[in-house]
Amino acid sequence: MSRDYHYAVRLLLVDNFDSFVYNLAQAFGVLGADPVVMRNDVSFGELEAIEPDAVVISPGPGTPEEAGVSIEAIREFGARLPLLGVCLGHQCIAAAYGGVVSRAPVGPNHGKTSAVQHDGAGVLSGLPSPFVATRYHSLAVEPGALPDALEVTARSDDGTIMALRHRNLPVEGVQFHPESVLTPDGPRLLANFLGMTSGRVEHLAGPSCR
């Protein structure tokens, strides 16, 4: 994957005290990004001082309301930068825009894989449908309480929401773990996200060559 994609972008990774956060940082680093990891107990001003090109909200324990600065970061950065939420980060996106997160109706999924059907757009562009994804979560976004600003872009074979996209902003969330070796198409998803970011950086630097 590193031979096919290389995106030299400054990536802010908000760490929700997750044991897998450096796996996620490494996965982005392989693709050429420069990840800066900041814990969720800092202020938004400290995050903003990083001057990122894009933002990732990490997995982690607990609920969106317990995720420190994550929801504020989504509302502030999401209005102007590409932003990706992973697992808890995905749930934080739902909460940030008025959605509801509760216990997953099918029970906890820790280290389990599922087949994921999706719309083939955004970060999911070019991935097979279905593809296999690894899940580590006991909470999920409630489909019946989804705000109008968000659309469902993927579901698992048990019907759980696996991905969301903001209708007007470059904000996407995935419930599964794209950095896991048990999500074989994960590197393509992360590359798609960095591709969104790279396009923005190129645009800000000067006219497009296209």
PDB file of C-alpha atoms in Angstrom:
ATOM      1  CA  MET A   1       0.000   0.000   0.000  1.00  0.00           C
ATOM      2  CA  SER A   2       2.828   2.423   0.796  1.00  0.00           C
ATOM      3  CA  ARG A   3       4.100   2.055  -2.775  1.00  0.00           C
ATOM      4  CA  ASP A   4       0.766   3.111  -4.200  1.00  0.00           C
ATOM      5  CA  TYR A   5      -0.180   5.966  -1.848  1.00  0.00           C
ATOM      6  CA  HIS A   6       1.911   8.684  -0.228  1.00  0.00           C
ATOM      7  CA  TYR A   7       0.309  11.730   1.356  1.00  0.00           C
ATOM      8  CA  ALA A   8       2.637  14.161   3.135  1.00  0.00           C
ATOM      9  CA  VAL A   9       0.057  15.816   5.376  1.00  0.00           C
ATOM     10  CA  ARG A  10       0.111  16.906   9.008  1.00  0.00           C
ATOM     11  CA  LEU A  11      -2.417  14.741  10.800  1.00  0.00           C
ATOM     12  CA  LEU A  12      -3.783  15.462  14.270  1.00  0.00           C
ATOM     13  CA  LEU A  13      -4.794  12.234  16.010  1.00  0.00           C
ATOM     14  CA  VAL A  14      -6.893  12.868  19.121  1.00  0.00           C
ATOM     15  CA  ASP A  15      -6.200   9.958  21.469  1.00  0.00           C
ATOM     16  CA  ASN A  16      -9.144   8.835  23.583  1.00  0.00           C
ATOM     17  CA  PHE A  17      -6.781   6.888  25.861  1.00  0.00           C
ATOM     18  CA  ASP A  18      -6.901   3.934  23.481  1.00  0.00           C
ATOM     19  CA  SER A  19      -4.464   1.012  23.494  1.00  0.00           C
ATOM     20  CA  PHE A  20      -4.575   0.834  19.678  1.00  0.00           C
ATOM     21  CA  VAL A  21      -3.941   4.513  18.947  1.00  0.00           C
ATOM     22  CA  TYR A  22      -0.325   4.036  17.885  1.00  0.00           C
ATOM     23  CA  ASN A  23      -1.342   1.226  15.543  1.00  0.00           C
ATOM     24  CA  LEU A  24      -3.618   3.778  13.885  1.00  0.00           C
ATOM     25  CA  ALA A  25      -0.843   6.381  13.850  1.00  0.00           C
ATOM     26  CA  GLN A  26       1.549   3.871  12.302  1.00  0.00           C
ATOM     27  CA  ALA A  27      -0.983   2.900   9.637  1.00  0.00           C
ATOM     28  CA  PHE A  28      -1.264   6.550   8.607  1.00  0.00           C
ATOM     29  CA  GLY A  29       2.513   6.977   8.806  1.00  0.00           C
ATOM     30  CA  VAL A  30       3.042   4.145   6.327  1.00  0.00           C
ATOM     31  CA  LEU A  31       0.912   6.149   3.897  1.00  0.00           C
ATOM     32  CA  GLY A  32       3.161   9.207   4.274  1.00  0.00           C
ATOM     33  CA  ALA A  33       1.217  11.219   6.843  1.00  0.00           C
ATOM     34  CA  ASP A  34       2.907  12.935   9.784  1.00  0.00           C
ATOM     35  CA  PRO A  35       0.686  11.973  12.753  1.00  0.00           C
ATOM     36  CA  VAL A  36       0.761  14.117  15.888  1.00  0.00           C
ATOM     37  CA  VAL A  37      -0.923  12.296  18.795  1.00  0.00           C
ATOM     38  CA  MET A  38      -2.607  14.428  21.478  1.00  0.00           C
ATOM     39  CA  ARG A  39      -4.588  13.061  24.437  1.00  0.00           C
ATOM     40  CA  ASN A  40      -8.227  14.105  24.792  1.00  0.00           C
ATOM     41  CA  ASP A  41      -7.580  15.883  28.110  1.00  0.00           C
ATOM     42  CA  VAL A  42      -5.933  18.910  26.470  1.00  0.00           C
ATOM     43  CA  SER A  43      -7.748  22.112  25.500  1.00  0.00           C
ATOM     44  CA  PHE A  44      -9.051  22.776  22.017  1.00  0.00           C
ATOM     45  CA  GLY A  45      -6.555  25.636  21.794  1.00  0.00           C
ATOM     46  CA  GLU A  46      -3.712  23.153  22.243  1.00  0.00           C
ATOM     47  CA  LEU A  47      -5.100  21.035  19.421  1.00  0.00           C
ATOM     48  CA  GLU A  48      -5.503  24.051  17.170  1.00  0.00           C
ATOM     49  CA  ALA A  49      -1.875  25.047  17.791  1.00  0.00           C
ATOM     50  CA  ILE A  50      -0.812  21.903  15.901  1.00  0.00           C
ATOM     51  CA  GLU A  51      -2.190  23.528  12.710  1.00  0.00           C
ATOM     52  CA  PRO A  52      -3.244  20.199  11.201  1.00  0.00           C
ATOM     53  CA  ASP A  53      -4.243  19.510   7.626  1.00  0.00           C
ATOM     54  CA  ALA A  54      -6.717  16.879   8.855  1.00  0.00           C
ATOM     55  CA  VAL A  55      -8.001  15.369  12.091  1.00  0.00           C
ATOM     56  CA  VAL A  56      -8.702  11.825  13.288  1.00  0.00           C
ATOM     57  CA  ILE A  57     -10.669  11.071  16.465  1.00  0.00           C
ATOM     58  CA  SER A  58      -9.463   7.749  17.855  1.00  0.00           C
ATOM     59  CA  PRO A  59     -11.165   4.741  19.386  1.00  0.00           C
ATOM     60  CA  GLY A  60     -11.259   4.444  23.156  1.00  0.00           C
ATOM     61  CA  PRO A  61     -13.243   3.289  26.176  1.00  0.00           C
ATOM     62  CA  GLY A  62     -16.395   4.913  27.494  1.00  0.00           C
ATOM     63  CA  THR A  63     -19.014   7.096  25.843  1.00  0.00           C
ATOM     64  CA  PRO A  64     -18.754  10.176  23.615  1.00  0.00           C
ATOM     65  CA  GLU A  65     -19.577  12.372  26.606  1.00  0.00           C
ATOM     66  CA  GLU A  66     -16.511  10.954  28.378  1.00  0.00           C
ATOM     67  CA  ALA A  67     -14.193  11.583  25.422  1.00  0.00           C
ATOM     68  CA  GLY A  68     -12.759  14.886  26.619  1.00  0.00           C
ATOM     69  CA  VAL A  69     -12.202  17.455  23.899  1.00  0.00           C
ATOM     70  CA  SER A  70     -13.291  15.099  21.089  1.00  0.00           C
ATOM     71  CA  ILE A  71     -16.807  16.457  20.516  1.00  0.00           C
ATOM     72  CA  GLU A  72     -15.591  20.069  20.566  1.00  0.00           C
ATOM     73  CA  ALA A  73     -12.823  19.123  18.142  1.00  0.00           C
ATOM     74  CA  ILE A  74     -15.365  17.595  15.757  1.00  0.00           C
ATOM     75  CA  ARG A  75     -17.608  20.658  15.803  1.00  0.00           C
ATOM     76  CA  GLU A  76     -14.716  23.096  15.368  1.00  0.00           C
ATOM     77  CA  PHE A  77     -12.365  21.253  13.005  1.00  0.00           C
ATOM     78  CA  GLY A  78     -15.132  19.506  11.069  1.00  0.00           C
ATOM     79  CA  ALA A  79     -16.400  22.849   9.791  1.00  0.00           C
ATOM     80  CA  ARG A  80     -13.139  23.461   7.940  1.00  0.00           C
ATOM     81  CA  LEU A  81     -10.935  20.343   7.776  1.00  0.00           C
ATOM     82  CA  PRO A  82     -11.325  16.723   6.684  1.00  0.00           C
ATOM     83  CA  LEU A  83     -12.117  14.703   9.810  1.00  0.00           C
ATOM     84  CA  LEU A  84     -12.387  10.965  10.402  1.00  0.00           C
ATOM     85  CA  GLY A  85     -13.770   9.273  13.521  1.00  0.00           C
ATOM     86  CA  VAL A  86     -12.861   5.660  14.316  1.00  0.00           C
ATOM     87  CA  CYS A  87     -14.992   3.513  16.669  1.00  0.00           C
ATOM     88  CA  LEU A  88     -15.564   5.843  19.665  1.00  0.00           C
ATOM     89  CA  GLY A  89     -14.582   8.676  17.317  1.00  0.00           C
ATOM     90  CA  HIS A  90     -17.389   7.617  14.981  1.00  0.00           C
ATOM     91  CA  GLN A  91     -19.817   7.669  17.906  1.00  0.00           C
ATOM     92  CA  CYS A  92     -18.518  11.119  18.895  1.00  0.00           C
ATOM     93  CA  ILE A  93     -19.390  12.382  15.407  1.00  0.00           C
ATOM     94  CA  ALA A  94     -22.971  11.208  15.871  1.00  0.00           C
ATOM     95  CA  ALA A  95     -23.159  12.859  19.300  1.00  0.00           C
ATOM     96  CA  ALA A  96     -21.563  16.092  18.067  1.00  0.00           C
ATOM     97  CA  TYR A  97     -24.325  16.627  15.502  1.00  0.00           C
ATOM     98  CA  GLY A  98     -27.258  15.546  17.671  1.00  0.00           C
ATOM     99  CA  GLY A  99     -27.340  11.770  17.346  1.00  0.00           C
ATOM    100  CA  VAL A 100     -27.802   9.184  20.090  1.00  0.00           C
ATOM    101  CA  VAL A 101     -25.338   6.467  21.093  1.00  0.00           C
ATOM    102  CA  SER A 102     -26.519   3.519  23.200  1.00  0.00           C
ATOM    103  CA  ARG A 103     -25.733  -0.125  23.851  1.00  0.00           C
ATOM    104  CA  ALA A 104     -25.394  -2.110  20.641  1.00  0.00           C
ATOM    105  CA  PRO A 105     -28.617  -4.107  20.156  1.00  0.00           C
ATOM    106  CA  VAL A 106     -26.679  -7.250  19.199  1.00  0.00           C
ATOM    107  CA  GLY A 107     -24.417  -7.041  22.248  1.00  0.00           C
ATOM    108  CA  PRO A 108     -20.658  -6.429  22.564  1.00  0.00           C
ATOM    109  CA  ASN A 109     -18.407  -7.084  19.578  1.00  0.00           C
ATOM    110  CA  HIS A 110     -14.816  -7.394  20.753  1.00  0.00           C
ATOM    111  CA  GLY A 111     -12.374  -8.650  18.160  1.00  0.00           C
ATOM    112  CA  LYS A 112     -15.143  -9.994  15.944  1.00  0.00           C
ATOM    113  CA  THR A 113     -15.282  -9.585  12.180  1.00  0.00           C
ATOM    114  CA  SER A 114     -18.363  -8.705  10.139  1.00  0.00           C
ATOM    115  CA  ALA A 115     -19.281  -8.288   6.494  1.00  0.00           C
ATOM    116  CA  VAL A 116     -19.909  -4.600   5.770  1.00  0.00           C
ATOM    117  CA  GLN A 117     -22.135  -3.338   2.942  1.00  0.00           C
ATOM    118  CA  HIS A 118     -21.555   0.283   1.903  1.00  0.00           C
ATOM    119  CA  ASP A 119     -22.303   3.018  -0.625  1.00  0.00           C
ATOM    120  CA  GLY A 120     -18.868   3.079  -2.289  1.00  0.00           C
ATOM    121  CA  ALA A 121     -18.305   6.808  -1.790  1.00  0.00           C
ATOM    122  CA  GLY A 122     -15.982   8.991   0.289  1.00  0.00           C
ATOM    123  CA  VAL A 123     -13.543   7.002   2.423  1.00  0.00           C
ATOM    124  CA  LEU A 124     -15.286   3.814   1.248  1.00  0.00           C
ATOM    125  CA  SER A 125     -14.516   4.483  -2.418  1.00  0.00           C
ATOM    126  CA  GLY A 126     -12.960   1.517  -4.196  1.00  0.00           C
ATOM    127  CA  LEU A 127     -13.573  -0.965  -1.371  1.00  0.00           C
ATOM    128  CA  PRO A 128     -15.427  -4.191  -2.192  1.00  0.00           C
ATOM    129  CA  SER A 129     -18.981  -4.449  -0.923  1.00  0.00           C
ATOM    130  CA  PRO A 130     -19.193  -6.315   1.288  1.00  0.00           C
ATOM    131  CA  PHE A 131     -15.747  -6.213   2.868  1.00  0.00           C
ATOM    132  CA  VAL A 132     -14.567  -7.762   6.134  1.00  0.00           C
ATOM    133  CA  ALA A 133     -14.065  -5.406   9.086  1.00  0.00           C
ATOM    134  CA  THR A 134     -12.922  -5.880  12.677  1.00  0.00           C
ATOM    135  CA  ARG A 135     -15.142  -4.597  15.478  1.00  0.00           C
ATOM    136  CA  TYR A 136     -14.332  -3.695  19.095  1.00  0.00           C
ATOM    137  CA  HIS A 137     -17.414  -2.007  20.545  1.00  0.00           C
ATOM    138  CA  SER A 138     -20.343  -2.427  22.903  1.00  0.00           C
ATOM    139  CA  LEU A 139     -22.072   0.859  21.948  1.00  0.00           C
ATOM    140  CA  ALA A 140     -23.549   1.898  18.601  1.00  0.00           C
ATOM    141  CA  VAL A 141     -25.239   4.838  16.919  1.00  0.00           C
ATOM    142  CA  GLU A 142     -29.031   4.555  17.074  1.00  0.00           C
ATOM    143  CA  PRO A 143     -30.442   4.575  13.509  1.00  0.00           C
ATOM    144  CA  GLY A 144     -33.808   5.934  14.641  1.00  0.00           C
ATOM    145  CA  ALA A 145     -32.260   9.050  16.168  1.00  0.00           C
ATOM    146  CA  LEU A 146     -29.860  10.024  13.393  1.00  0.00           C
ATOM    147  CA  PRO A 147     -29.783  13.795  12.757  1.00  0.00           C
ATOM    148  CA  ASP A 148     -30.570  15.095   9.273  1.00  0.00           C
ATOM    149  CA  ALA A 149     -26.984  16.342   8.895  1.00  0.00           C
ATOM    150  CA  LEU A 150     -25.649  12.769   8.854  1.00  0.00           C
ATOM    151  CA  GLU A 151     -26.271   9.885   6.478  1.00  0.00           C
ATOM    152  CA  VAL A 152     -25.616   6.180   6.959  1.00  0.00           C
ATOM    153  CA  THR A 153     -23.000   4.960   4.483  1.00  0.00           C
ATOM    154  CA  ALA A 154     -22.389   1.399   5.701  1.00  0.00           C
ATOM    155  CA  ARG A 155     -24.027  -1.333   7.773  1.00  0.00           C
ATOM    156  CA  SER A 156     -22.845  -4.672   9.086  1.00  0.00           C
ATOM    157  CA  ASP A 157     -24.534  -7.957   8.321  1.00  0.00           C
ATOM    158  CA  ASP A 158     -26.391  -7.641  11.649  1.00  0.00           C
ATOM    159  CA  GLY A 159     -27.779  -4.209  10.684  1.00  0.00           C
ATOM    160  CA  THR A 160     -25.555  -2.083  12.936  1.00  0.00           C
ATOM    161  CA  ILE A 161     -24.482   1.296  11.512  1.00  0.00           C
ATOM    162  CA  MET A 162     -20.848   0.874  10.471  1.00  0.00           C
ATOM    163  CA  ALA A 163     -20.184   4.241   8.840  1.00  0.00           C
ATOM    164  CA  LEU A 164     -21.576   7.776   8.698  1.00  0.00           C
ATOM    165  CA  ARG A 165     -20.934  10.840   6.562  1.00  0.00           C
ATOM    166  CA  HIS A 166     -21.872  14.487   7.083  1.00  0.00           C
ATOM    167  CA  ARG A 167     -23.987  15.683   4.181  1.00  0.00           C
ATOM    168  CA  ASN A 168     -22.248  19.049   3.827  1.00  0.00           C
ATOM    169  CA  LEU A 169     -18.876  18.786   5.579  1.00  0.00           C
ATOM    170  CA  PRO A 170     -15.789  16.568   5.009  1.00  0.00           C
ATOM    171  CA  VAL A 171     -16.582  14.512   8.114  1.00  0.00           C
ATOM    172  CA  GLU A 172     -16.830  10.706   8.107  1.00  0.00           C
ATOM    173  CA  GLY A 173     -16.943   8.054  10.807  1.00  0.00           C
ATOM    174  CA  VAL A 174     -16.391   4.298  10.833  1.00  0.00           C
ATOM    175  CA  GLN A 175     -17.454   2.030  13.695  1.00  0.00           C
ATOM    176  CA  PHE A 176     -14.918  -0.668  12.809  1.00  0.00           C
ATOM    177  CA  HIS A 177     -11.104  -0.614  13.031  1.00  0.00           C
ATOM    178  CA  PRO A 178      -9.446   0.051   9.647  1.00  0.00           C
ATOM    179  CA  GLU A 179      -5.964  -0.237  11.205  1.00  0.00           C
ATOM    180  CA  SER A 180      -6.547  -3.878  12.210  1.00  0.00           C
ATOM    181  CA  VAL A 181      -4.880  -6.658  10.226  1.00  0.00           C
ATOM    182  CA  LEU A 182      -8.303  -8.326  10.277  1.00  0.00           C
ATOM    183  CA  THR A 183      -9.668  -5.445   8.161  1.00  0.00           C
ATOM    184  CA  PRO A 184      -7.746  -6.216   4.948  1.00  0.00           C
ATOM    185  CA  ASP A 185      -9.112  -3.218   3.043  1.00  0.00           C
ATOM    186  CA  GLY A 186      -8.426  -0.792   5.895  1.00  0.00           C
ATOM    187  CA  PRO A 187      -5.294   0.748   4.330  1.00  0.00           C
ATOM    188  CA  ARG A 188      -7.319   1.724   1.255  1.00  0.00           C
ATOM    189  CA  LEU A 189      -9.894   3.448   3.474  1.00  0.00           C
ATOM    190  CA  LEU A 190      -7.186   5.406   5.319  1.00  0.00           C
ATOM    191  CA  ALA A 191      -5.588   6.319   1.995  1.00  0.00           C
ATOM    192  CA  ASN A 192      -8.944   7.579   0.736  1.00  0.00           C
ATOM    193  CA  PHE A 193      -9.176   9.849   3.772  1.00  0.00           C
ATOM    194  CA  LEU A 194      -5.665  11.186   3.247  1.00  0.00           C
ATOM    195  CA  GLY A 195      -6.549  11.680  -0.404  1.00  0.00           C
ATOM    196  CA  MET A 196      -9.341  14.043   0.660  1.00  0.00           C
ATOM    197  CA  THR A 197      -6.806  15.892   2.762  1.00  0.00           C
ATOM    198  CA  SER A 198      -4.161  15.935   0.070  1.00  0.00           C
ATOM    199  CA  GLY A 199      -6.612  17.490  -2.365  1.00  0.00           C
ATOM    200  CA  ARG A 200      -7.298  20.251   0.129  1.00  0.00           C
ATOM    201  CA  VAL A 201      -3.581  20.884   0.704  1.00  0.00           C
ATOM    202  CA  GLU A 202      -2.915  20.984  -3.039  1.00  0.00           C
ATOM    203  CA  HIS A 203      -5.838  23.368  -3.528  1.00  0.00           C
ATOM    204  CA  LEU A 204      -4.617  25.732  -0.817  1.00  0.00           C
ATOM    205  CA  ALA A 205      -1.073  25.658  -2.185  1.00  0.00           C
ATOM    206  CA  GLY A 206      -2.077  26.750  -5.671  1.00  0.00           C
ATOM    207  CA  PRO A 207      -4.220  26.007  -8.734  1.00  0.00           C
ATOM    208  CA  SER A 208      -4.959  22.396  -9.498  1.00  0.00           C
ATOM    209  CA  CYS A 209      -3.138  20.769 -12.391  1.00  0.00           C
ATOM    210  CA  ARG A 210      -6.348  19.091 -13.512  1.00  0.00           C
TER     211      ARG A 210
END
